[in-house]
Amino acid sequence: MSTYKFAIPEIIFGRGSLDFVGVCSRRLGASKIFVVSDPGVEEAGWVDKVFAILRQEGLDFVYFNDVVANPRDYQVERGAALYRETGADVVLALGGGSPMDAAKGIALVVSNGGRIQDYAGANQVKNPLPPMVFIPSTMGSESNISQFTVITDMERHIKMTIISRTLVPNISITDPLLLGTLTRELIIAPLFDSLAHAVESYVSPIANPFTEVQSLKGLDLLIRHIRPALETLDMDDLEQLAIAGTSSGMAFTNASVGLGHALAHALGGMFDVVHGISHALLLPSVMRYNLPACTKKMATIGRIITGQEHTTEEATALAGIEALERLRDDIGIPTRLREILPDKTLLPKVSQNAEKDICLLTNPRTATWKDILNIYYGAW
Amino acid sequence: MPHVMNLDDIIGIESIKLGFFKEVQRKISELKASNTELEHKRQDIQAILDGIPDVMVVMSMDFRLLSVNRTFHVVYGDVEPVGLPCHQVFKGRNEPCSPCPIAQAMANAKTVSRTLQIMHWNGENRQVECTASLMKGTGGNPDRILLLQRDVTLEKQYQARYFQAERMATIGILAEGVAHEINNPLTSIRGFAEALNRRLTALEEITPKGEQGAALQADFHEYLEIILKECSRCSDIVQNLLTFGHRDTKHLAPVNLNDVVANSIRLLHPRLSTLQADIISLEFGEQAPLVLGHPGELMQVVLNLVLNALYAVQEAGNITITTLVDGNMALLQVLDTGVGIQEEHLHKLFEPFFTTKPPGKGIGVGLSTCYNIIKKHGGDITVQSEYGKGSFFEVVLPNLAE
């Protein structure tokens, strides 16, 4: 790999940086802003806070909150219809991965036409999108940084991954204060998503020196601050986790992710499983599967997780994977697939879907649907 | 997905975040192209409009001009009419016409209406057919008026000429009929008068000599002579009528202008008998002017000129009709000491429908018909006049060489 690429949005970070949302939108040419969020974020009061800032800036806006976890194709279509009907301009997303991915889908459909399904895959976007200002209310998706959006095709029960540099928001505003209203339970799933981003982007065959440093920085901060943050919900720890999320986001938007995301997307498409929980369940298994293809890198990961070096790289790597499993057990989240799925009958279908996921391209080791089914069975 | 994705697709070195610069450029070039296309269409339509030989004007509902075609400028000159009210542009008035013919016509017709107006175009009075129609705007409601002005002078002229020709033909047929009807009894009268004349000697023989008898014979001589003379006059009139009525224009014959003048005067005899005796004097040149032409048409010219002169002199004045040969030209001149013609009317005299006579006295086709007849004979007709003093018409025709 001799030619690298590293592309990220303008990133604004810091406590209270939410206040810049109005002026940033205005600079992008906003006169009627299309705000996308969800009821959970509304409940925390952040939606009203954003409205107040926009009003203060004298900006008109339209509000769309018909978004659920694993946002759906028809929700994108409804949002696009509202956008067109109201003559909105700048798209402002506030929330976790679901509102942000939905907002990207809406911005894509209103500017490129057709249905969201038309753009599945890489680089299918042909026209520029409305300017986008994204504010994450939690880490984990890093949709505010990434060139990805993931939308559920309700007919085929699959999560479609859409990749395009044009999907990178214009401005990302990360205000760690927004993490302050989250409960311990709400933070757990996103943290495992971030861990998966850091690990998978690092072992990706298209990782480069610019992404690798961000992957490892993100992993390091996550490992240091997950336990204390979950114990005390201290703002200093939460802020470090927000940096960790942003770092891993900068890594995976350029290096992409791998098998773990293919497995999580397939499960989420079929069962509406929370994305981060899928990672918590499957990440160690995926790392074990990939280990032979990237032992050296897995050892580096193990060293960062455990702070220890063993006699062989494989041993160091395995120690890291076991440490992750312990972390998962300590936190007290489901450890077996059977705890969250009704039965095994759909696993072959899910495996076949996962085999087609675009994230599999950037996995260090190839995997057939049978390899994938084997992993699912192992995690049952 | 159109093709199998590979790692390069995900790295996307060449795939950049699309901005609006390219989009705007594309839009601008699209707009430019469509603008050029529209401009071509507009020029096309303008070329069509400019090619129409009628005046076309689009006006606002309050009768102000919005746009005009090229013919407008041909007719109304180099004015900049946009924004001006129509009465100012078309009639040179400062106030709206009362009543406004367009408004009147539109009120009655609702969509399209026609009116015929005499308008002053390029220094001439022309008959103009004005067509006004309402133009629908974008909302489907009429918001402008399309006004077409077509010069129909020539059409009207042909129409008038046609009617005149029809009338003359009818009169000709009538005259011919009357002439034939009169000719027969006239022949009888003449025959019997001549017979009587021949019997005068016999009458003398049986008439007792003496003063009484001589007086009786003298009366018989004189009366018979008068009857024969009047018969001869009647015969001439009938012959004239037959000539005038015979309008076969293809048949050209040598015509002596002096005869034409004499015959015309003879036809006018009833009219002239009510006026002073010396109102018309004839001055025929030594050489008789001979013209290859149509005697009836030439007589129409003389009649017209003389009738005009009579109208001009009213009851007091003189008319002198002169004929002469000047080189290869046969000249006919009609000089009167009547009211004359105003200078500004002089150049319009031979135009159709130009008349200074009050309504009912003439429609202004007489002199224009004369003009056409003379032109057809290869000649010309001119006028000189001093207002208040009189007029001098001169007809020049090619003299027929022996």
mmCIF file of N, CA and C in Angstrom, chain B residues 271-360:
data_model
loop_
_atom_site.group_PDB
_atom_site.id
_atom_site.type_symbol
_atom_site.label_atom_id
_atom_site.label_comp_id
_atom_site.label_asym_id
_atom_site.label_seq_id
_atom_site.Cartn_x
_atom_site.Cartn_y
_atom_site.Cartn_z
ATOM 1 N N ARG B 271 -76.372 69.770 -68.687
ATOM 2 C CA ARG B 271 -75.835 70.418 -67.496
ATOM 3 C C ARG B 271 -75.364 71.826 -67.833
ATOM 4 N N LEU B 272 -74.683 71.931 -68.965
ATOM 5 C CA LEU B 272 -74.105 73.215 -69.350
ATOM 6 C C LEU B 272 -75.186 74.241 -69.712
ATOM 7 N N SER B 273 -76.313 73.756 -70.191
ATOM 8 C CA SER B 273 -77.365 74.682 -70.637
ATOM 9 C C SER B 273 -77.915 75.514 -69.487
ATOM 10 N N THR B 274 -77.718 75.036 -68.223
ATOM 11 C CA THR B 274 -78.217 75.805 -67.083
ATOM 12 C C THR B 274 -77.219 76.861 -66.640
ATOM 13 N N LEU B 275 -76.007 76.785 -67.186
ATOM 14 C CA LEU B 275 -74.975 77.733 -66.774
ATOM 15 C C LEU B 275 -74.788 78.812 -67.837
ATOM 16 N N GLN B 276 -73.919 79.784 -67.504
ATOM 17 C CA GLN B 276 -73.667 80.854 -68.475
ATOM 18 C C GLN B 276 -73.096 80.265 -69.765
ATOM 19 N N ALA B 277 -73.414 80.865 -70.856
ATOM 20 C CA ALA B 277 -73.155 80.265 -72.166
ATOM 21 C C ALA B 277 -71.668 80.084 -72.449
ATOM 22 N N ASP B 278 -70.863 81.064 -72.009
ATOM 23 C CA ASP B 278 -69.446 81.002 -72.386
ATOM 24 C C ASP B 278 -68.559 80.376 -71.313
ATOM 25 N N ILE B 279 -69.128 79.541 -70.469
ATOM 26 C CA ILE B 279 -68.343 78.995 -69.342
ATOM 27 C C ILE B 279 -67.207 78.096 -69.839
ATOM 28 N N ILE B 280 -67.442 77.384 -70.928
ATOM 29 C CA ILE B 280 -66.385 76.547 -71.482
ATOM 30 C C ILE B 280 -65.971 77.083 -72.840
ATOM 31 N N SER B 281 -64.672 77.293 -73.003
ATOM 32 C CA SER B 281 -64.203 77.635 -74.339
ATOM 33 C C SER B 281 -63.230 76.569 -74.788
ATOM 34 N N LEU B 282 -63.342 76.205 -76.056
ATOM 35 C CA LEU B 282 -62.495 75.156 -76.611
ATOM 36 C C LEU B 282 -61.434 75.789 -77.492
ATOM 37 N N GLU B 283 -60.209 75.314 -77.346
ATOM 38 C CA GLU B 283 -59.137 75.813 -78.209
ATOM 39 C C GLU B 283 -58.430 74.614 -78.807
ATOM 40 N N PHE B 284 -58.852 74.227 -79.999
ATOM 41 C CA PHE B 284 -58.238 73.077 -80.651
ATOM 42 C C PHE B 284 -57.068 73.520 -81.495
ATOM 43 N N GLY B 285 -55.959 72.868 -81.383
ATOM 44 C CA GLY B 285 -54.790 73.198 -82.162
ATOM 45 C C GLY B 285 -55.002 72.887 -83.640
ATOM 46 N N GLU B 286 -54.025 73.324 -84.428
ATOM 47 C CA GLU B 286 -54.156 73.133 -85.878
ATOM 48 C C GLU B 286 -54.148 71.663 -86.253
ATOM 49 N N GLN B 287 -53.205 70.966 -85.621
ATOM 50 C CA GLN B 287 -53.102 69.551 -85.934
ATOM 51 C C GLN B 287 -53.959 68.763 -84.949
ATOM 52 N N ALA B 288 -54.777 67.867 -85.447
ATOM 53 C CA ALA B 288 -55.639 67.076 -84.567
ATOM 54 C C ALA B 288 -54.792 66.068 -83.785
ATOM 55 N N PRO B 289 -54.873 66.064 -82.445
ATOM 56 C CA PRO B 289 -54.105 65.089 -81.666
ATOM 57 C C PRO B 289 -54.735 63.699 -81.770
ATOM 58 N N LEU B 290 -53.956 62.791 -82.283
ATOM 59 C CA LEU B 290 -54.453 61.428 -82.477
ATOM 60 C C LEU B 290 -53.799 60.492 -81.460
ATOM 61 N N VAL B 291 -54.608 59.701 -80.845
ATOM 62 C CA VAL B 291 -54.086 58.812 -79.799
ATOM 63 C C VAL B 291 -54.586 57.411 -80.078
ATOM 64 N N LEU B 292 -53.684 56.417 -79.914
ATOM 65 C CA LEU B 292 -54.144 55.035 -80.017
ATOM 66 C C LEU B 292 -54.699 54.646 -78.653
ATOM 67 N N GLY B 293 -56.003 54.487 -78.588
ATOM 68 C CA GLY B 293 -56.549 54.213 -77.262
ATOM 69 C C GLY B 293 -57.991 53.830 -77.314
ATOM 70 N N HIS B 294 -58.608 53.965 -76.175
ATOM 71 C CA HIS B 294 -59.991 53.576 -76.023
ATOM 72 C C HIS B 294 -60.848 54.831 -75.904
ATOM 73 N N PRO B 295 -61.686 55.094 -76.883
ATOM 74 C CA PRO B 295 -62.428 56.354 -76.877
ATOM 75 C C PRO B 295 -63.294 56.521 -75.632
ATOM 76 N N GLY B 296 -63.922 55.454 -75.190
ATOM 77 C CA GLY B 296 -64.800 55.548 -74.015
ATOM 78 C C GLY B 296 -64.029 55.946 -72.772
ATOM 79 N N GLU B 297 -62.863 55.298 -72.582
ATOM 80 C CA GLU B 297 -62.058 55.600 -71.396
ATOM 81 C C GLU B 297 -61.517 57.020 -71.457
ATOM 82 N N LEU B 298 -61.079 57.413 -72.615
ATOM 83 C CA LEU B 298 -60.541 58.767 -72.744
ATOM 84 C C LEU B 298 -61.637 59.800 -72.500
ATOM 85 N N MET B 299 -62.845 59.444 -72.936
ATOM 86 C CA MET B 299 -63.971 60.351 -72.694
ATOM 87 C C MET B 299 -64.240 60.453 -71.192
ATOM 88 N N GLN B 300 -64.067 59.326 -70.505
ATOM 89 C CA GLN B 300 -64.254 59.325 -69.038
ATOM 90 C C GLN B 300 -63.290 60.308 -68.387
ATOM 91 N N VAL B 301 -62.060 60.351 -68.918
ATOM 92 C CA VAL B 301 -61.059 61.270 -68.374
ATOM 93 C C VAL B 301 -61.510 62.717 -68.613
ATOM 94 N N VAL B 302 -61.884 63.001 -69.839
ATOM 95 C CA VAL B 302 -62.286 64.374 -70.160
ATOM 96 C C VAL B 302 -63.493 64.774 -69.314
ATOM 97 N N LEU B 303 -64.454 63.867 -69.226
ATOM 98 C CA LEU B 303 -65.658 64.161 -68.431
ATOM 99 C C LEU B 303 -65.294 64.480 -66.994
ATOM 100 N N ASN B 304 -64.411 63.664 -66.458
ATOM 101 C CA ASN B 304 -63.997 63.859 -65.076
ATOM 102 C C ASN B 304 -63.344 65.213 -64.867
ATOM 103 N N LEU B 305 -62.411 65.522 -65.773
ATOM 104 C CA LEU B 305 -61.689 66.783 -65.638
ATOM 105 C C LEU B 305 -62.656 67.962 -65.773
ATOM 106 N N VAL B 306 -63.548 67.854 -66.712
ATOM 107 C CA VAL B 306 -64.473 68.966 -66.927
ATOM 108 C C VAL B 306 -65.448 69.096 -65.752
ATOM 109 N N LEU B 307 -65.927 67.960 -65.261
ATOM 110 C CA LEU B 307 -66.863 68.012 -64.121
ATOM 111 C C LEU B 307 -66.178 68.592 -62.896
ATOM 112 N N ASN B 308 -64.919 68.185 -62.665
ATOM 113 C CA ASN B 308 -64.160 68.758 -61.549
ATOM 114 C C ASN B 308 -64.012 70.264 -61.717
ATOM 115 N N ALA B 309 -63.710 70.672 -62.946
ATOM 116 C CA ALA B 309 -63.533 72.095 -63.212
ATOM 117 C C ALA B 309 -64.838 72.844 -62.959
ATOM 118 N N LEU B 310 -65.937 72.237 -63.415
ATOM 119 C CA LEU B 310 -67.243 72.864 -63.174
ATOM 120 C C LEU B 310 -67.514 72.998 -61.686
ATOM 121 N N TYR B 311 -67.149 71.972 -60.927
ATOM 122 C CA TYR B 311 -67.338 72.005 -59.471
ATOM 123 C C TYR B 311 -66.497 73.115 -58.854
ATOM 124 N N ALA B 312 -65.290 73.305 -59.432
ATOM 125 C CA ALA B 312 -64.369 74.299 -58.885
ATOM 126 C C ALA B 312 -64.827 75.733 -59.196
ATOM 127 N N VAL B 313 -65.337 75.934 -60.385
ATOM 128 C CA VAL B 313 -65.711 77.325 -60.730
ATOM 129 C C VAL B 313 -67.100 77.676 -60.183
ATOM 130 N N GLN B 314 -67.850 76.650 -59.751
ATOM 131 C CA GLN B 314 -69.226 76.863 -59.288
ATOM 132 C C GLN B 314 -70.013 77.608 -60.379
ATOM 133 N N GLU B 315 -70.523 78.814 -60.088
ATOM 134 C CA GLU B 315 -71.360 79.460 -61.104
ATOM 135 C C GLU B 315 -70.637 80.529 -61.921
ATOM 136 N N ALA B 316 -69.523 81.013 -61.380
ATOM 137 C CA ALA B 316 -68.840 82.096 -62.094
ATOM 138 C C ALA B 316 -67.412 81.698 -62.385
ATOM 139 N N GLY B 317 -66.968 81.869 -63.606
ATOM 140 C CA GLY B 317 -65.605 81.540 -63.965
ATOM 141 C C GLY B 317 -65.532 80.969 -65.357
ATOM 142 N N ASN B 318 -64.314 80.625 -65.743
ATOM 143 C CA ASN B 318 -64.114 80.118 -67.094
ATOM 144 C C ASN B 318 -63.345 78.819 -67.052
ATOM 145 N N ILE B 319 -63.705 78.001 -68.071
ATOM 146 C CA ILE B 319 -62.953 76.769 -68.248
ATOM 147 C C ILE B 319 -62.463 76.758 -69.682
ATOM 148 N N THR B 320 -61.182 76.542 -69.808
ATOM 149 C CA THR B 320 -60.633 76.490 -71.155
ATOM 150 C C THR B 320 -60.082 75.096 -71.389
ATOM 151 N N ILE B 321 -60.592 74.457 -72.485
ATOM 152 C CA ILE B 321 -60.071 73.140 -72.827
ATOM 153 C C ILE B 321 -59.245 73.289 -74.090
ATOM 154 N N THR B 322 -57.995 72.897 -73.962
ATOM 155 C CA THR B 322 -57.092 73.069 -75.085
ATOM 156 C C THR B 322 -56.566 71.718 -75.521
ATOM 157 N N THR B 323 -56.502 71.492 -76.806
ATOM 158 C CA THR B 323 -55.787 70.311 -77.298
ATOM 159 C C THR B 323 -54.737 70.790 -78.275
ATOM 160 N N LEU B 324 -53.605 70.122 -78.284
ATOM 161 C CA LEU B 324 -52.573 70.471 -79.245
ATOM 162 C C LEU B 324 -51.599 69.318 -79.386
ATOM 163 N N VAL B 325 -50.818 69.398 -80.423
ATOM 164 C CA VAL B 325 -49.771 68.403 -80.618
ATOM 165 C C VAL B 325 -48.444 69.100 -80.412
ATOM 166 N N ASP B 326 -47.620 68.553 -79.548
ATOM 167 C CA ASP B 326 -46.308 69.144 -79.276
ATOM 168 C C ASP B 326 -45.287 68.042 -79.507
ATOM 169 N N GLY B 327 -44.648 68.123 -80.660
ATOM 170 C CA GLY B 327 -43.698 67.071 -81.011
ATOM 171 C C GLY B 327 -44.411 65.739 -81.144
ATOM 172 N N ASN B 328 -44.040 64.782 -80.323
ATOM 173 C CA ASN B 328 -44.681 63.477 -80.368
ATOM 174 C C ASN B 328 -45.777 63.344 -79.317
ATOM 175 N N MET B 329 -46.058 64.477 -78.644
ATOM 176 C CA MET B 329 -47.035 64.418 -77.564
ATOM 177 C C MET B 329 -48.367 64.999 -78.014
ATOM 178 N N ALA B 330 -49.424 64.280 -77.622
ATOM 179 C CA ALA B 330 -50.764 64.841 -77.764
ATOM 180 C C ALA B 330 -51.142 65.387 -76.402
ATOM 181 N N LEU B 331 -51.467 66.683 -76.349
ATOM 182 C CA LEU B 331 -51.741 67.301 -75.070
ATOM 183 C C LEU B 331 -53.212 67.661 -74.936
ATOM 184 N N LEU B 332 -53.710 67.480 -73.759
ATOM 185 C CA LEU B 332 -55.069 67.910 -73.437
ATOM 186 C C LEU B 332 -54.964 68.715 -72.151
ATOM 187 N N GLN B 333 -55.377 69.958 -72.168
ATOM 188 C CA GLN B 333 -55.247 70.820 -70.997
ATOM 189 C C GLN B 333 -56.613 71.329 -70.589
ATOM 190 N N VAL B 334 -56.852 71.312 -69.312
ATOM 191 C CA VAL B 334 -58.108 71.862 -68.797
ATOM 192 C C VAL B 334 -57.744 72.933 -67.766
ATOM 193 N N LEU B 335 -58.048 74.159 -68.075
ATOM 194 C CA LEU B 335 -57.694 75.284 -67.204
ATOM 195 C C LEU B 335 -58.981 75.873 -66.647
ATOM 196 N N ASP B 336 -59.023 76.056 -65.349
ATOM 197 C CA ASP B 336 -60.222 76.711 -64.804
ATOM 198 C C ASP B 336 -59.813 77.851 -63.898
ATOM 199 N N THR B 337 -60.754 78.740 -63.657
ATOM 200 C CA THR B 337 -60.492 79.880 -62.768
ATOM 201 C C THR B 337 -61.277 79.694 -61.476
ATOM 202 N N GLY B 338 -61.299 78.462 -61.019
ATOM 203 C CA GLY B 338 -62.102 78.133 -59.840
ATOM 204 C C GLY B 338 -61.357 78.346 -58.529
ATOM 205 N N VAL B 339 -61.759 77.583 -57.508
ATOM 206 C CA VAL B 339 -61.228 77.793 -56.143
ATOM 207 C C VAL B 339 -59.771 77.357 -56.017
ATOM 208 N N GLY B 340 -59.320 76.540 -56.936
ATOM 209 C CA GLY B 340 -57.948 76.072 -56.822
ATOM 210 C C GLY B 340 -57.815 74.959 -55.787
ATOM 211 N N ILE B 341 -56.576 74.508 -55.658
ATOM 212 C CA ILE B 341 -56.318 73.377 -54.747
ATOM 213 C C ILE B 341 -55.258 73.807 -53.741
ATOM 214 N N GLN B 342 -55.493 73.495 -52.478
ATOM 215 C CA GLN B 342 -54.510 73.839 -51.443
ATOM 216 C C GLN B 342 -53.215 73.066 -51.686
ATOM 217 N N GLU B 343 -52.110 73.741 -51.381
ATOM 218 C CA GLU B 343 -50.818 73.178 -51.752
ATOM 219 C C GLU B 343 -50.591 71.794 -51.146
ATOM 220 N N GLU B 344 -51.013 71.660 -49.877
ATOM 221 C CA GLU B 344 -50.749 70.373 -49.220
ATOM 222 C C GLU B 344 -51.592 69.232 -49.795
ATOM 223 N N HIS B 345 -52.619 69.578 -50.556
ATOM 224 C CA HIS B 345 -53.445 68.524 -51.158
ATOM 225 C C HIS B 345 -52.941 68.102 -52.529
ATOM 226 N N LEU B 346 -52.096 68.975 -53.124
ATOM 227 C CA LEU B 346 -51.714 68.771 -54.527
ATOM 228 C C LEU B 346 -51.151 67.384 -54.807
ATOM 229 N N HIS B 347 -50.225 66.928 -53.925
ATOM 230 C CA HIS B 347 -49.529 65.674 -54.233
ATOM 231 C C HIS B 347 -50.379 64.436 -53.952
ATOM 232 N N LYS B 348 -51.546 64.677 -53.326
ATOM 233 C CA LYS B 348 -52.385 63.515 -53.009
ATOM 234 C C LYS B 348 -53.566 63.391 -53.956
ATOM 235 N N LEU B 349 -53.633 64.303 -54.880
ATOM 236 C CA LEU B 349 -54.828 64.444 -55.699
ATOM 237 C C LEU B 349 -55.216 63.172 -56.446
ATOM 238 N N PHE B 350 -54.184 62.438 -56.889
ATOM 239 C CA PHE B 350 -54.482 61.266 -57.712
ATOM 240 C C PHE B 350 -54.545 59.983 -56.888
ATOM 241 N N GLU B 351 -54.447 60.140 -55.542
ATOM 242 C CA GLU B 351 -54.552 58.955 -54.689
ATOM 243 C C GLU B 351 -56.003 58.549 -54.568
ATOM 244 N N PRO B 352 -56.209 57.259 -54.463
ATOM 245 C CA PRO B 352 -57.590 56.810 -54.289
ATOM 246 C C PRO B 352 -58.169 57.331 -52.975
ATOM 247 N N PHE B 353 -59.418 57.621 -52.986
ATOM 248 C CA PHE B 353 -60.186 58.019 -51.801
ATOM 249 C C PHE B 353 -59.802 59.382 -51.250
ATOM 250 N N PHE B 354 -58.954 60.078 -51.968
ATOM 251 C CA PHE B 354 -58.686 61.438 -51.519
ATOM 252 C C PHE B 354 -59.764 62.339 -52.126
ATOM 253 N N THR B 355 -60.413 63.065 -51.273
ATOM 254 C CA THR B 355 -61.422 63.994 -51.776
ATOM 255 C C THR B 355 -61.536 65.173 -50.838
ATOM 256 N N THR B 356 -61.821 66.331 -51.404
ATOM 257 C CA THR B 356 -62.094 67.501 -50.566
ATOM 258 C C THR B 356 -63.578 67.809 -50.604
ATOM 259 N N LYS B 357 -64.309 66.973 -51.361
ATOM 260 C CA LYS B 357 -65.742 67.219 -51.464
ATOM 261 C C LYS B 357 -66.453 66.736 -50.211
ATOM 262 N N PRO B 358 -67.544 67.389 -49.850
ATOM 263 C CA PRO B 358 -68.300 66.928 -48.678
ATOM 264 C C PRO B 358 -68.895 65.555 -48.955
ATOM 265 N N PRO B 359 -69.235 64.813 -47.881
ATOM 266 C CA PRO B 359 -69.796 63.480 -48.044
ATOM 267 C C PRO B 359 -70.997 63.514 -48.984
ATOM 268 N N GLY B 360 -71.091 62.524 -49.840
ATOM 269 C CA GLY B 360 -72.215 62.450 -50.761
ATOM 270 C C GLY B 360 -71.911 63.052 -52.115
#
